[in-house]
CSV table of C-alpha atoms in Angstrom, one decimal:
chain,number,residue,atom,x,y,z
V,1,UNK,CA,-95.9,82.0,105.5
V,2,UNK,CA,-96.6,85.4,107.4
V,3,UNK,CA,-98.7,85.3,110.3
V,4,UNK,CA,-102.0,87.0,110.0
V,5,UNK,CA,-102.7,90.2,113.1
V,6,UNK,CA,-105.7,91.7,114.0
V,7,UNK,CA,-104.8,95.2,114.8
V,8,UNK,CA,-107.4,96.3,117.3
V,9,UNK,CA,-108.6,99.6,117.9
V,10,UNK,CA,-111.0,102.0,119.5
V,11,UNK,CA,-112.6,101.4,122.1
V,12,UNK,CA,-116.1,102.5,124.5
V,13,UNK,CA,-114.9,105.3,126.2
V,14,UNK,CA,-113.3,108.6,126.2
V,15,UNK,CA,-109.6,107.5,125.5
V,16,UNK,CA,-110.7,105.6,122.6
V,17,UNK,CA,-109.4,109.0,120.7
V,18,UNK,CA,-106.1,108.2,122.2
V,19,UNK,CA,-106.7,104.5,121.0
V,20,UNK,CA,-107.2,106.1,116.6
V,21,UNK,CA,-103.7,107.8,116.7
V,22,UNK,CA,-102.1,104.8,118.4
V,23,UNK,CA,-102.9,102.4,116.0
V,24,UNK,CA,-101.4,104.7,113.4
V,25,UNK,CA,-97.9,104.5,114.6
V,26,UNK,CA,-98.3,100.7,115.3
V,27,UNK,CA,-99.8,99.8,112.5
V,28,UNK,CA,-96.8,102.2,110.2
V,29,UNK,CA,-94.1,100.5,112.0
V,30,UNK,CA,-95.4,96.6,111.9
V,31,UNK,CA,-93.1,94.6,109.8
V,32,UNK,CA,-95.2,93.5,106.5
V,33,UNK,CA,-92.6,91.2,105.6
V,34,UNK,CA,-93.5,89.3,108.2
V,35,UNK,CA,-96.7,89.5,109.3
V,36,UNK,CA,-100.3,90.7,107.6
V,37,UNK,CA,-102.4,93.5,109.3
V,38,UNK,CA,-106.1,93.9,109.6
V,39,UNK,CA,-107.3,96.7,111.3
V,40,UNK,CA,-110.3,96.1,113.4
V,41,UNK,CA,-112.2,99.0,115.0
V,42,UNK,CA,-114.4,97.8,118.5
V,43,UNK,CA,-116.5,101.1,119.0
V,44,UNK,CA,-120.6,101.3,120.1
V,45,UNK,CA,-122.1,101.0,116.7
V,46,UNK,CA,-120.0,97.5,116.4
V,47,UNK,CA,-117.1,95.4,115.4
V,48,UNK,CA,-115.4,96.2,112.2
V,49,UNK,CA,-112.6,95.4,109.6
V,50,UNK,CA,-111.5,97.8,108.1
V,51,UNK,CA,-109.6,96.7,104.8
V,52,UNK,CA,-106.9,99.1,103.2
V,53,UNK,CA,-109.2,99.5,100.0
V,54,UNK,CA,-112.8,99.0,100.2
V,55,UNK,CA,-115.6,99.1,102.7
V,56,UNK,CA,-116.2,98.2,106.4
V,57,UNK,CA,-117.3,94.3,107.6
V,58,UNK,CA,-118.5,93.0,110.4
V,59,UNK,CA,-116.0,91.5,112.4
V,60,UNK,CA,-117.5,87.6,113.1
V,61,UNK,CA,-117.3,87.5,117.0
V,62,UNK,CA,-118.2,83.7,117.0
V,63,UNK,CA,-114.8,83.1,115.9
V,64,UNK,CA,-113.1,86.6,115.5
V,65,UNK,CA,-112.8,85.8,111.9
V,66,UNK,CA,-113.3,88.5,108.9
V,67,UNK,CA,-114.0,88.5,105.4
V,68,UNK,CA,-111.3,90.0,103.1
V,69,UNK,CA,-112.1,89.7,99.2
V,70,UNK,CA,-114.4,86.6,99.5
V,71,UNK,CA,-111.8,84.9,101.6
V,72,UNK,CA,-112.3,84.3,105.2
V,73,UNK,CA,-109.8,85.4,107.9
V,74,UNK,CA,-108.5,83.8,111.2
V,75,UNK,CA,-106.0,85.2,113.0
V,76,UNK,CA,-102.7,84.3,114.3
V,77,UNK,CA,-102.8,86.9,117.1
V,78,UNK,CA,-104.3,90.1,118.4
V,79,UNK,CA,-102.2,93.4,118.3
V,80,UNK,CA,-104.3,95.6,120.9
V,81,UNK,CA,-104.1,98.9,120.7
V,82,UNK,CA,-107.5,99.7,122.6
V,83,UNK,CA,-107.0,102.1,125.9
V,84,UNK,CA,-110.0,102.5,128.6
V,85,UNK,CA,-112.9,99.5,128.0
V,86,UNK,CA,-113.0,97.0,126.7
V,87,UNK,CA,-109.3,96.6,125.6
V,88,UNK,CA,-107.7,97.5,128.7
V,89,UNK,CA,-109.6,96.0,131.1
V,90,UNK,CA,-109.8,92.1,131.0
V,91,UNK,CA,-112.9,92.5,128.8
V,92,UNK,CA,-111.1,91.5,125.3
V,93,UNK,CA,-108.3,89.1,127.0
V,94,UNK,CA,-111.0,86.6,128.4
V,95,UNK,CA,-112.9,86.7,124.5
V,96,UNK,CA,-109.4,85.6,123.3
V,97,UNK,CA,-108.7,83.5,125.8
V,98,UNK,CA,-111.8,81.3,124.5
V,99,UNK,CA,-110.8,81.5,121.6
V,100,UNK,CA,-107.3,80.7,122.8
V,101,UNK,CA,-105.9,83.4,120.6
V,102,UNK,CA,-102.4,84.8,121.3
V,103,UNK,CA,-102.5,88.4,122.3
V,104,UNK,CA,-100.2,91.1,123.0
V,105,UNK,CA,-101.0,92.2,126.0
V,106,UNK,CA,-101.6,91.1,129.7
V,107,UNK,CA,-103.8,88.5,130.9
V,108,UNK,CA,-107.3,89.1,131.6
V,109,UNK,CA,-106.7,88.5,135.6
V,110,UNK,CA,-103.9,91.1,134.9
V,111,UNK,CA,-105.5,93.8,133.3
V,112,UNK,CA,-108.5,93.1,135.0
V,113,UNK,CA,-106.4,94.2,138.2
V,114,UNK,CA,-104.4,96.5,137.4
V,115,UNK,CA,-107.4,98.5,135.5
V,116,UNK,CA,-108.5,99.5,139.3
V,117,UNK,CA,-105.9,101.5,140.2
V,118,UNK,CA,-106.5,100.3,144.1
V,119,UNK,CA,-106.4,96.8,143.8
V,120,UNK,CA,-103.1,97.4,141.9
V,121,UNK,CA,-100.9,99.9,144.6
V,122,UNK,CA,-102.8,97.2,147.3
V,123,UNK,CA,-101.5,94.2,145.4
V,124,UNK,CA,-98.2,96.2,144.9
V,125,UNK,CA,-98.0,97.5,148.5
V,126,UNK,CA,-98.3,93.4,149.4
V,127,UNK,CA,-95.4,92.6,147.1
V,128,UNK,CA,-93.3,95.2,148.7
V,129,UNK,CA,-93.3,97.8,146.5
V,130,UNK,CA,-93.4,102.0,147.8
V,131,UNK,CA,-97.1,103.3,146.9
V,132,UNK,CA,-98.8,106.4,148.3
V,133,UNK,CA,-101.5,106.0,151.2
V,134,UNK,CA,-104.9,106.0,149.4
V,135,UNK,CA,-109.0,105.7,150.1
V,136,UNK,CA,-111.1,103.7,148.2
V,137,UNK,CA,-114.8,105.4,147.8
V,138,UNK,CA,-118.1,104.0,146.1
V,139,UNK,CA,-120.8,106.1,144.7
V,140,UNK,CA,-123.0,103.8,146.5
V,141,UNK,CA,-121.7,104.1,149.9
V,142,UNK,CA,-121.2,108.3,150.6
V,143,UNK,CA,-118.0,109.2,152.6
V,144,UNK,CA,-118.3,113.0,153.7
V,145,UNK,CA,-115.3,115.1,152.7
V,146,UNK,CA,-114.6,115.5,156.5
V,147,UNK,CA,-114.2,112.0,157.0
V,148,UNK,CA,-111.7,111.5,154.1
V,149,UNK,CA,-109.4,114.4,155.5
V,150,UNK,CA,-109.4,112.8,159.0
V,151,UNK,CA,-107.5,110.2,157.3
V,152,UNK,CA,-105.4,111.3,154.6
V,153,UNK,CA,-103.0,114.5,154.7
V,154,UNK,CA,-103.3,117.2,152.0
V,155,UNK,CA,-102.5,117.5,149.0
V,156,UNK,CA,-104.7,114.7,147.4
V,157,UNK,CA,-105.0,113.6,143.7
V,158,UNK,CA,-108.8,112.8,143.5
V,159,UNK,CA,-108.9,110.2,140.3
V,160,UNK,CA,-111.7,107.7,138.6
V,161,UNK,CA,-110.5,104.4,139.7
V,162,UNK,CA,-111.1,102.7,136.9
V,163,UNK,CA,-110.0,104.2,133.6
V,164,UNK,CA,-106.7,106.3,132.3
V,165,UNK,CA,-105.4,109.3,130.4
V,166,UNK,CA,-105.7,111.3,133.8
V,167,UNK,CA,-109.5,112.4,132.6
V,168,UNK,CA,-111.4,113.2,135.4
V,169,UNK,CA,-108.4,113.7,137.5
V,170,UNK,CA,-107.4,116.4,140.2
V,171,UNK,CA,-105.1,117.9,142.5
V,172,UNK,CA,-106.5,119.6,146.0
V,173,UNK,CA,-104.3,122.1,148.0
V,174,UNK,CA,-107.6,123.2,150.1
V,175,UNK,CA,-110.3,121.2,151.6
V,176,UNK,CA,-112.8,123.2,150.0
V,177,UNK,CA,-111.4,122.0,146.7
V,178,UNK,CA,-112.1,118.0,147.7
V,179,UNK,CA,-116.2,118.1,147.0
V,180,UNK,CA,-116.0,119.0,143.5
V,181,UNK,CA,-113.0,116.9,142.7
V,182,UNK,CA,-115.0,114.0,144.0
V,183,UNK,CA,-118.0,114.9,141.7
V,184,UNK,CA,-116.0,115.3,138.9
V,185,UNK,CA,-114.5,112.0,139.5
V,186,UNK,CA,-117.4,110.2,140.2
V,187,UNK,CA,-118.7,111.6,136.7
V,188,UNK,CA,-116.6,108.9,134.8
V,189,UNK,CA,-116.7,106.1,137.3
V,190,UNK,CA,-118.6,104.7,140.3
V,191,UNK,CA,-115.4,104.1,142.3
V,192,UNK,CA,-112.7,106.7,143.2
V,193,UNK,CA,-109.1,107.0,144.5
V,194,UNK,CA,-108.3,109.5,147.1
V,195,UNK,CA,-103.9,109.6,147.1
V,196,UNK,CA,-102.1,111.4,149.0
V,197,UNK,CA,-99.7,113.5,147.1
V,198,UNK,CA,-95.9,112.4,147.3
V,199,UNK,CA,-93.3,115.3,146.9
V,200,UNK,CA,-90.5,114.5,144.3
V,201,UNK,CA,-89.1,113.3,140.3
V,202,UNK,CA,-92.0,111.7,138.0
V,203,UNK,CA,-90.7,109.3,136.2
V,204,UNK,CA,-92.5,106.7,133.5
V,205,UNK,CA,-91.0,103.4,132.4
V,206,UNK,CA,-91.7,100.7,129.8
V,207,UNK,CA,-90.9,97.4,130.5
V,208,UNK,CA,-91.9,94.2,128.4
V,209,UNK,CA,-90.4,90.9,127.5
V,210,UNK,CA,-87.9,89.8,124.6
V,211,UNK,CA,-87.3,86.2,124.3
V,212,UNK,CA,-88.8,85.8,127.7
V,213,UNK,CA,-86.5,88.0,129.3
V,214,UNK,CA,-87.9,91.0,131.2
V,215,UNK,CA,-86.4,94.3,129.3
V,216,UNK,CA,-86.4,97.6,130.8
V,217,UNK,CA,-86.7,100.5,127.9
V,218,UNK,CA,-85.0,103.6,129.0
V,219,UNK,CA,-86.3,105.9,131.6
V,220,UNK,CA,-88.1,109.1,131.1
V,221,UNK,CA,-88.7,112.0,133.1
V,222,UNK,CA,-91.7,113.5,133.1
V,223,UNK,CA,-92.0,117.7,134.4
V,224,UNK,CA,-95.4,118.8,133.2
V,225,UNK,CA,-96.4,122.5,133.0
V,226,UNK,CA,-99.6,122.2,134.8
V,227,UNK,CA,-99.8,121.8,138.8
V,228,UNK,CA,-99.9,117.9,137.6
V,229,UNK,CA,-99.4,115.3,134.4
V,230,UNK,CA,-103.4,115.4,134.1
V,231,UNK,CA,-105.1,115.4,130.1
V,232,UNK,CA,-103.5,118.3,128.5
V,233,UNK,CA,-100.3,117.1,130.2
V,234,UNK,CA,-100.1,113.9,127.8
V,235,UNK,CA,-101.2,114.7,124.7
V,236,UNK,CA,-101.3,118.6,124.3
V,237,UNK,CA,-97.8,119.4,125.0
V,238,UNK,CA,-97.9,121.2,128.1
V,239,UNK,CA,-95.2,119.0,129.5
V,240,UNK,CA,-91.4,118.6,129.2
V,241,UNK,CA,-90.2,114.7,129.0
V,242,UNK,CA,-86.6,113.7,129.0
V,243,UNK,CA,-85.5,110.4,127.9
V,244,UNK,CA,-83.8,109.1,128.9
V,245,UNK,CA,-83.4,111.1,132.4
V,246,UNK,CA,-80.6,113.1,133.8
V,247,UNK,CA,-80.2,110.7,136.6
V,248,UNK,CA,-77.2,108.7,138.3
V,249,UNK,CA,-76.8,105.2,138.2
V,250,UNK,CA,-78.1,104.8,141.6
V,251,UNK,CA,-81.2,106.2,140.9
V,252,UNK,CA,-81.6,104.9,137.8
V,253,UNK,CA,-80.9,101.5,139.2
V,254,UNK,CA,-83.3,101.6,141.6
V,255,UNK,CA,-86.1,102.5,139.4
V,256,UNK,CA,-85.2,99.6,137.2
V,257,UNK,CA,-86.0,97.3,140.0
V,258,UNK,CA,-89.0,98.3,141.3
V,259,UNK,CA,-90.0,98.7,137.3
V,260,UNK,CA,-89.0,94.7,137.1
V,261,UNK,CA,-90.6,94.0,140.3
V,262,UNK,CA,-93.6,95.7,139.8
V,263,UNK,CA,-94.2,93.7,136.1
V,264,UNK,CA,-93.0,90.3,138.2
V,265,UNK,CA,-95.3,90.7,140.9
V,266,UNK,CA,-98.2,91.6,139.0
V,267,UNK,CA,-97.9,89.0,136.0
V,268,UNK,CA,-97.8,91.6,133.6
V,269,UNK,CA,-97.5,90.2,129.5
V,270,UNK,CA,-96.7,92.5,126.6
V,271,UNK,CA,-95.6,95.8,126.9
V,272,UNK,CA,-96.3,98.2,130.1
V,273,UNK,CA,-95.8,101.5,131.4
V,274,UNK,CA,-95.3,101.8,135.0
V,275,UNK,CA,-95.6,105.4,136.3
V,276,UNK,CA,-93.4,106.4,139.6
V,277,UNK,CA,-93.0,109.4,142.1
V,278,UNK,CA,-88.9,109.1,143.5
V,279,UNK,CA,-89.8,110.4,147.2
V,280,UNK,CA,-86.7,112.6,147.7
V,281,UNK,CA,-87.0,112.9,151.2
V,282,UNK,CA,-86.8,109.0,151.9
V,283,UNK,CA,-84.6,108.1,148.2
V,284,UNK,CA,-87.4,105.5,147.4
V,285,UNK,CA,-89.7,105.1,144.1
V,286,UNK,CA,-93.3,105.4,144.7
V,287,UNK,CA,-95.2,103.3,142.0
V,288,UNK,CA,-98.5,105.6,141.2
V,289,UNK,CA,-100.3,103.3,138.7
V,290,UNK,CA,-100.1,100.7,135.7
V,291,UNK,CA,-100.7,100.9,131.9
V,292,UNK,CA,-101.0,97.2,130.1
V,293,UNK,CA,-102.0,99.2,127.3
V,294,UNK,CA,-99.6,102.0,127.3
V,295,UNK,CA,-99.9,105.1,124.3
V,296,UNK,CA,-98.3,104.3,120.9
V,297,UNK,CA,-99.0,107.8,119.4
V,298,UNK,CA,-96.1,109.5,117.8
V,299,UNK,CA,-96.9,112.0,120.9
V,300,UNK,CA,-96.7,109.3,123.4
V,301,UNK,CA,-93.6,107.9,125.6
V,302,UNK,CA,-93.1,104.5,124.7
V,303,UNK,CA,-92.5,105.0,121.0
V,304,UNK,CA,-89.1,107.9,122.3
V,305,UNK,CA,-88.1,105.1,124.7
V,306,UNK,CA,-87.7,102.9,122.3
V,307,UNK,CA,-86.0,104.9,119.7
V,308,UNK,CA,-83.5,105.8,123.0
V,309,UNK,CA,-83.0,102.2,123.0
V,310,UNK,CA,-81.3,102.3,119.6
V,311,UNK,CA,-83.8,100.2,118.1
V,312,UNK,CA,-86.3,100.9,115.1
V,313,UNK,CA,-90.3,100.4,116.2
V,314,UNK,CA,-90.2,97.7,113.3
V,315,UNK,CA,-88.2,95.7,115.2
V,316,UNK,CA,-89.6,96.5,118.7
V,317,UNK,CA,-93.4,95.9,117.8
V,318,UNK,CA,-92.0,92.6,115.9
V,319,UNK,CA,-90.2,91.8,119.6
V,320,UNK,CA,-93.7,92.1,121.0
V,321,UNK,CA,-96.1,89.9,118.5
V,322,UNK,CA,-93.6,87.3,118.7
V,323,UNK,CA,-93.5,87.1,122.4
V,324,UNK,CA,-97.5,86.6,122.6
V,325,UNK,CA,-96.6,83.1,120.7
V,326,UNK,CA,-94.4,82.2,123.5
């Protein structure tokens, strides 16, 4: 009998965009021979199922169930395809971890963490992984401009702590550039990372388990056409990505492991995107930050990665629902 998924999308915040156009490519790539999809949109008017043919439901959040045709739903697992709140964030995992209800992602301790991008280069730093030196600032608790230069060294990415798709993000050269970059920041969250800028080769990698073994999908490059990989970077094609990258096997080895080492140390589940600078000065990976629910867009990396790989989504994005059952 085919096991019943609740593809989940949307969202509460402003990658929930992102969110639409990955659940298109997951949800044309699932394998319907062996498993049943029901979209589900999580948005701020509510949560819906979506059938094929027909009109929206409410989504039962007692039990996660839905009604299809007069027959009630429950689900075998949860395919989340939600970036930003609530998906992304812990939010959903605990819900389904009530309900004990397989999903296929990480943990809600996981993406809890790694959702605040300090906690995770702090955690990181402690597992002995390369990460830039960083401030952590609070809306509540005002740290002058002045203060924040007397510890870090410019250039500086000024970035919303919480939250992804590099919105709200920015570079500063010049000190009089740090004030607004703060306030822009502090315009989608009430914490904010101040990172000092590390001079070399962007990198992303996915990385998820098959069978219980920790795979590494092949390595992109990433050279964007703006000063940085911000917004219009990712999804608006002013950026060149190679995959995989011209590289030599020492490199490549040594992002690999710190890509392995990075999803080890921080108990990561599913599939993940792990984000590096490789410092040339020193030869060492930098990791910059964490995606437990990485882009699945057409547009987005993980979906060339895996084509790279040799293999056909089909078979990747079965890979992935049948690991949440072990």
């Amino acid at each position: 009998m085919k096991k019943k998924i609740a593809l989940v999308t949307g969202g509460l915040s402003g990658e929930a965009q992102i969110s639409y156009k990955s659940a298109v490519t997951v949800g044309n790539n699932v394998d319907r021979e062996k498993f049943d999809v029901y979209r589900i949109d999580i948005n701020p008017e509510g949560w819906w199922y979506e059938p094929v043919n027909g009109e929206r439901s409410k989504v039962n959040r007692d039990d996660f169930s839905v009604t299809d045709n007069g027959t009630t739903i429950h689900f075998d697992a949860v395919l989340l395809c939600i970036h930003g709140t609530p998906g992304e964030d812990g939010k959903l995992q605990g819900y389904f971890d009530m309900l004990k209800l397989p999903y296929t992602s990480c943990d809600a301790a996981t993406s809890a963490l790694t959702f605040n991008k300090r906690y995770t280069v702090a955690v990181a730093a402690f597992g002995g992984i390369h990460v830039a030196r960083s401030l952590h600032l609070f809306k509540h608790t005002p740290v002058t401009p002045e203060t924040i230069l007397a510890q870090l060294t410019l250039p500086v990415f000024v970035k919303p702590n919480n939250g992804g798709s590099s919105i709200g993000m920015s570079k500063v050269n010049e000190a009089a550039e740090l004030a607004p970059a703060l306030a822009k920041a502090f315009k989608e969250d009430d914490q904010v990372l101040v990172e000092e800028f590390i001079s070399g080769r962007e990198f992303t990698i996915g990385v998820f388990k098959n069978k219980g073994e920790i795979m590494v999908l092949p390595i992109t490059e990433i050279e964007t056409h703006n000063e940085f990989f911000d917004f219009e970077a990712k999804y608006q094609g002013k950026s060149k990505e190679t995959t995989p990258a011209l590289i030599d096997e020492g490199m490549k080895a040594q992002l690999e492991a710190a890509a392995k080492r990075v999803y080890e140390v921080l108990n990561c589940r599913g599939v993940v995107r792990i984000d590096f600078i490789y410092n040339t000065a020193t030869s060492q990976p930098y990791m910059l930050e964490v995606n437990t629910v990485p882009g699945q867009s057409e547009a987005s990396v993980i979906p060339q990665q895996v084509r790279a790989m040799g293999w056909l989504l089909k078979d990747f994005y079965s890979a992935v629902i049948e690991q949440a059952f072990r």
